[in-house]
XYZ file of C-alpha atoms in Angstrom:
356
model
C 55.645 3.626 -7.755
C 52.792 1.333 -9.111
C 52.711 3.311 -12.464
C 56.547 2.882 -13.043
C 56.122 -0.749 -12.396
C 53.195 -0.501 -15.059
C 55.246 1.181 -17.295
C 58.596 -0.561 -17.008
C 56.665 -3.840 -17.132
C 57.755 -4.879 -20.511
C 61.410 -5.097 -19.206
C 60.681 -7.051 -16.551
C 61.188 -10.849 -16.331
C 57.991 -12.537 -17.340
C 57.711 -14.217 -14.270
C 57.296 -10.755 -12.339
C 55.232 -9.289 -14.636
C 52.969 -12.366 -14.296
C 53.151 -12.029 -10.558
C 52.222 -8.446 -10.794
C 49.314 -8.759 -13.225
C 47.521 -11.892 -11.670
C 48.422 -11.746 -8.131
C 49.683 -8.135 -6.685
C 47.498 -6.165 -8.724
C 44.183 -7.871 -7.832
C 45.434 -8.220 -4.166
C 46.280 -4.496 -3.877
C 42.624 -3.772 -5.443
C 40.685 -5.988 -2.736
C 42.717 -4.543 0.336
C 41.754 -1.038 -1.026
C 38.003 -2.474 -1.220
C 38.356 -4.196 1.935
C 39.384 -0.515 3.804
C 36.467 1.185 1.851
C 34.116 -1.623 3.119
C 35.311 -1.500 6.781
C 34.856 2.747 6.599
C 31.475 2.274 5.221
C 30.474 -0.105 7.528
C 31.630 2.297 10.680
C 29.976 5.235 9.067
C 26.757 3.381 8.957
C 27.151 1.343 12.501
C 24.616 3.467 14.280
C 21.693 2.115 12.858
C 20.464 4.541 10.389
C 20.271 3.898 6.555
C 19.180 0.463 6.657
C 18.618 0.109 2.929
C 22.210 1.326 2.099
C 23.801 -0.922 4.620
C 21.829 -4.260 2.974
C 23.011 -2.861 -0.235
C 26.520 -2.588 0.763
C 26.446 -5.993 2.361
C 24.889 -8.087 -0.163
C 27.086 -9.208 -3.028
C 30.235 -8.549 -1.847
C 31.791 -11.416 -3.258
C 30.931 -10.314 -6.744
C 32.169 -6.780 -6.513
C 35.197 -8.256 -4.973
C 35.502 -10.666 -8.481
C 34.556 -7.541 -10.280
C 37.587 -5.445 -8.792
C 40.052 -7.855 -9.262
C 39.248 -8.525 -12.643
C 39.608 -4.566 -13.523
C 42.938 -4.837 -11.623
C 44.152 -7.720 -13.844
C 42.635 -5.431 -17.026
C 44.614 -2.609 -15.911
C 48.070 -4.713 -15.036
C 47.694 -6.637 -18.282
C 49.435 -4.518 -20.620
C 52.656 -5.026 -18.137
C 53.146 -8.758 -19.230
C 55.435 -9.296 -22.043
C 53.139 -12.090 -23.349
C 52.631 -13.279 -27.043
C 50.053 -10.761 -28.778
C 47.390 -13.837 -29.035
C 47.842 -14.941 -25.646
C 47.431 -11.312 -24.287
C 44.337 -10.526 -26.217
C 42.908 -14.014 -25.185
C 43.554 -13.196 -21.604
C 42.054 -9.770 -21.968
C 38.936 -11.092 -23.760
C 38.498 -13.491 -20.990
C 39.252 -10.994 -18.155
C 36.797 -8.683 -20.010
C 33.795 -11.422 -20.103
C 34.418 -12.283 -16.605
C 34.168 -8.477 -15.437
C 30.777 -8.047 -17.298
C 29.505 -11.310 -15.771
C 30.686 -10.100 -12.378
C 29.527 -6.607 -12.698
C 25.853 -8.274 -13.922
C 25.847 -10.711 -10.739
C 26.893 -7.440 -8.439
C 24.219 -5.427 -9.981
C 21.461 -8.091 -9.670
C 22.410 -8.706 -6.104
C 22.330 -4.944 -5.212
C 18.682 -4.465 -6.789
C 17.945 -7.486 -4.948
C 19.225 -6.163 -1.670
C 17.083 -3.216 -2.187
C 13.725 -5.007 -2.184
C 15.221 -7.345 0.402
C 15.745 -4.422 2.881
C 11.928 -3.481 2.435
C 10.876 -6.807 2.901
C 12.639 -7.425 6.374
C 10.319 -8.590 9.240
C 7.613 -11.240 9.134
C 4.497 -10.925 7.637
C 2.123 -12.252 10.594
C -1.357 -13.603 9.789
C -2.988 -10.215 11.272
C -1.088 -7.972 9.217
C -3.641 -5.742 7.675
C -3.881 -6.014 3.552
C -1.942 -2.825 3.023
C 1.122 -4.692 4.461
C 0.233 -7.763 2.329
C -0.115 -6.045 -0.543
C 3.129 -4.249 -0.328
C 5.132 -7.264 0.424
C 3.598 -8.932 -2.665
C 4.407 -6.131 -4.934
C 7.760 -6.077 -3.629
C 8.053 -9.884 -4.192
C 6.742 -10.005 -7.406
C 8.872 -6.754 -8.847
C 12.057 -8.424 -6.925
C 11.993 -11.420 -9.051
C 10.956 -9.546 -12.161
C 14.221 -7.300 -11.530
C 16.222 -10.215 -10.872
C 15.404 -12.075 -14.168
C 15.838 -9.090 -16.247
C 19.353 -8.901 -14.597
C 20.156 -12.132 -15.291
C 18.850 -12.281 -18.919
C 20.861 -9.106 -19.599
C 24.186 -10.562 -18.413
C 23.680 -13.696 -20.002
C 22.771 -11.859 -23.453
C 25.773 -9.420 -23.106
C 28.119 -12.269 -22.251
C 26.852 -14.522 -25.257
C 26.845 -11.721 -27.788
C 30.568 -11.046 -26.692
C 31.660 -14.628 -27.682
C 31.889 -14.810 -31.621
C 31.320 -18.273 -32.025
C 28.202 -18.346 -29.817
C 27.109 -14.965 -31.821
C 27.461 -16.992 -34.985
C 25.694 -19.857 -33.977
C 22.839 -17.685 -33.155
C 22.461 -15.845 -36.193
C 22.788 -18.702 -38.233
C 19.424 -20.215 -36.173
C 17.429 -17.124 -36.954
C 18.628 -17.095 -41.038
C 15.882 -18.988 -42.114
C 12.578 -17.731 -43.579
C 11.119 -16.750 -39.964
C 10.407 -20.471 -38.897
C 13.017 -20.037 -36.175
C 11.302 -16.771 -34.712
C 7.850 -18.438 -35.096
C 8.909 -21.627 -33.072
C 10.828 -19.379 -30.348
C 7.519 -17.275 -30.370
C 5.401 -19.996 -29.381
C 7.775 -21.983 -26.971
C 8.346 -18.476 -24.971
C 4.392 -17.771 -24.904
C 4.037 -19.370 -21.700
C 6.871 -17.496 -19.981
C 5.570 -14.148 -21.329
C 2.229 -15.084 -20.087
C 3.209 -15.854 -16.455
C 5.429 -12.619 -17.088
C 2.596 -10.462 -17.677
C 0.408 -12.158 -14.993
C 2.865 -11.323 -12.561
C 2.894 -7.837 -13.370
C -0.932 -7.931 -13.530
C -1.193 -9.305 -9.985
C 1.648 -6.814 -8.699
C -0.097 -4.162 -10.072
C -3.912 -5.074 -9.369
C -3.346 -7.084 -6.149
C -6.216 -9.906 -6.809
C -4.266 -12.084 -4.311
C -1.780 -11.116 -1.779
C 0.666 -13.251 0.386
C -1.320 -14.108 3.432
C -4.848 -14.211 1.706
C -7.400 -16.534 2.244
C -8.313 -18.253 -0.967
C -10.438 -20.984 -2.593
C -8.870 -22.119 -5.718
C -10.218 -25.314 -7.476
C -12.291 -26.100 -4.530
C -9.284 -26.184 -2.209
C -9.483 -23.272 0.879
C -5.985 -22.262 1.939
C -3.637 -19.162 2.339
C -1.410 -17.594 -0.342
C 1.668 -18.842 0.992
C 4.563 -17.751 -2.016
C 4.226 -16.003 -5.026
C 6.962 -16.501 -7.913
C 7.439 -15.470 -11.379
C 5.724 -18.501 -12.863
C 3.490 -19.977 -9.644
C 1.687 -19.450 -6.570
C 1.810 -21.875 -3.668
C -1.190 -22.194 -1.522
C -0.743 -23.806 1.611
C -3.976 -25.804 2.442
C -5.754 -26.010 5.944
C -4.461 -29.865 6.091
C -0.777 -28.857 5.232
C -0.517 -29.658 1.572
C 0.712 -27.340 -0.990
C -1.341 -26.415 -4.039
C 1.059 -25.051 -6.817
C -1.050 -23.223 -9.566
C 0.449 -21.531 -12.434
C 0.418 -17.875 -11.825
C -1.364 -16.919 -15.009
C -4.269 -18.645 -13.475
C -5.275 -15.901 -11.326
C -5.617 -13.423 -14.348
C -7.703 -15.901 -16.367
C -10.326 -17.223 -13.789
C -12.421 -16.498 -11.116
C -11.410 -17.029 -7.692
C -12.603 -16.537 -4.216
C -10.571 -14.162 -1.866
C -11.918 -13.817 1.486
C -9.760 -11.380 2.472
C -9.331 -9.145 -0.783
C -9.746 -5.896 1.499
C -9.655 -7.007 4.800
C -8.461 -9.880 6.900
C -11.364 -9.848 8.998
C -14.049 -12.650 8.266
C -17.660 -13.165 8.803
C -18.452 -16.950 8.807
C -21.133 -19.089 9.638
C -21.849 -22.357 11.795
C -25.027 -24.709 11.316
C -26.862 -26.445 14.019
C -29.776 -29.125 12.831
C -32.140 -29.285 15.805
C -35.757 -30.541 16.580
C -38.765 -28.361 16.166
C -39.195 -28.333 19.889
C -35.576 -26.365 20.492
C -36.081 -22.903 22.355
C -34.436 -20.626 19.975
C -33.998 -18.160 22.427
C -32.300 -20.233 25.076
C -29.857 -21.431 22.049
C -29.280 -17.765 21.126
C -28.293 -16.700 24.557
C -25.724 -19.724 24.656
C -24.383 -18.865 21.464
C -23.483 -15.344 22.712
C -22.226 -16.610 26.082
C -19.552 -18.648 23.829
C -18.303 -16.048 21.764
C -17.903 -13.349 24.962
C -15.843 -15.869 26.608
C -13.871 -16.635 23.725
C -10.808 -14.459 22.867
C -11.064 -15.501 18.954
C -14.494 -13.327 18.572
C -13.217 -9.917 17.416
C -17.044 -8.758 18.778
C -18.043 -7.242 15.622
C -20.887 -9.524 14.301
C -23.107 -11.782 16.082
C -26.488 -13.648 15.134
C -28.767 -16.340 15.527
C -31.433 -17.045 12.990
C -33.467 -20.042 11.645
C -32.733 -20.143 8.225
C -34.351 -23.500 7.045
C -37.082 -25.961 8.090
C -37.238 -29.498 6.702
C -39.762 -32.406 7.598
C -37.567 -33.261 10.370
C -35.498 -30.555 11.611
C -34.902 -27.052 11.842
C -31.764 -25.304 10.147
C -30.173 -22.319 12.682
C -27.556 -20.542 11.385
C -24.833 -18.622 13.902
C -23.445 -15.768 12.223
C -19.929 -14.684 13.632
C -16.847 -12.501 13.069
C -12.996 -13.377 13.623
C -10.169 -11.203 12.807
C -8.560 -13.585 10.502
C -9.120 -17.153 8.734
C -7.266 -19.017 11.100
C -9.168 -17.558 14.339
C -12.399 -17.771 12.482
C -11.819 -21.633 11.568
C -11.232 -22.487 15.384
C -14.361 -20.271 16.445
C -16.522 -22.372 14.250
C -15.556 -25.609 15.461
C -15.427 -24.307 19.027
C -19.391 -23.029 18.501
C -20.519 -26.295 17.082
C -18.627 -28.284 20.040
C -20.495 -26.309 22.591
C -23.712 -26.025 21.263
C -23.953 -29.478 20.849
C -22.835 -29.914 24.525
C -25.325 -27.709 25.828
C -28.411 -29.285 23.708
C -27.512 -32.645 25.172
C -27.647 -31.435 28.668
C -30.249 -29.283 28.835
C -32.389 -30.293 25.923
C -31.392 -33.786 24.967
C -34.985 -33.692 23.155
C -34.204 -30.930 21.161
C -31.617 -32.957 19.181
C -32.977 -34.229 15.934
C -35.310 -37.229 16.023
C -37.510 -38.961 13.932
C -40.836 -39.471 14.967
C -42.898 -42.487 14.427
C -46.791 -42.786 14.955
C -48.411 -46.317 15.456
C -52.138 -46.847 15.284
C -53.150 -50.061 16.592
C -56.032 -51.880 14.313
C -58.434 -54.054 15.982
C -59.955 -57.000 13.826
C -63.745 -56.581 13.785
């Protein structure tokens, strides 16, 4: 029946053919799409095919616009419009369709990455999880950027006026190309750096790093910059190319587990064995210690004090910071209570001189 309507559309009143082309056809197409989505949702309602469910759910508006524009393109020949008006409407619908399909495809591709990235990445996540998350984020952004650029390029080149302007800009003796190349250099550099980071993994989400003298965690990796969350809740934003061009200190490159030290400065009279026993007691009583490494050593001597280093381990950087602070606090309290004379002090010798 609908085919008969389309074939006989030229003999219909103009208002009826417009109603069919721009209202009835899109509505029928959207209803069919809705039925298809409902059927797929019921089929996948058992919790399986998580990635497929995410792909179907994301970008539905873009898919609906695409289907509606396809219906308009199919029904447009039934409208008895002047040739110029019909061509303009057809071109507008075609351009909108290209943009909508590009939008839908970009959302679907992004949904695939998002499905694999579902779930929070905790601080104690192992390095394989953080490596995988970093790669997915970088490649997702690259895929989305490529989809946007490709769609925009197709749409713009389909517009004669814009295409003519673009060709005229590059008609000079290579000057425009040189200028464009120079202008695009930072963007290209960041793009290449993003690919390098995704493949070689010098940093990952959650890594504890030292950048420009600032210690913090990698909180965000985008296609152009990396955000470092410092210990005092500041955000250090660094160009992504920085991490492929300069040396950085990554404390958790191969594992989230850390070794670190707490230094204590005491007098020469300190009983080192008693201090070592107290340090072990502090660690064994704390859930922050992962029981891998412990050592107490005299690492330096000055004219007034002894430097004692307490080496310890923890499961992640946050636990390590708290454990170091705990060790300092309790060792100071221990010395003040049991060996107050072992705290750093300055000795002054007075010699009495009598007149002859």
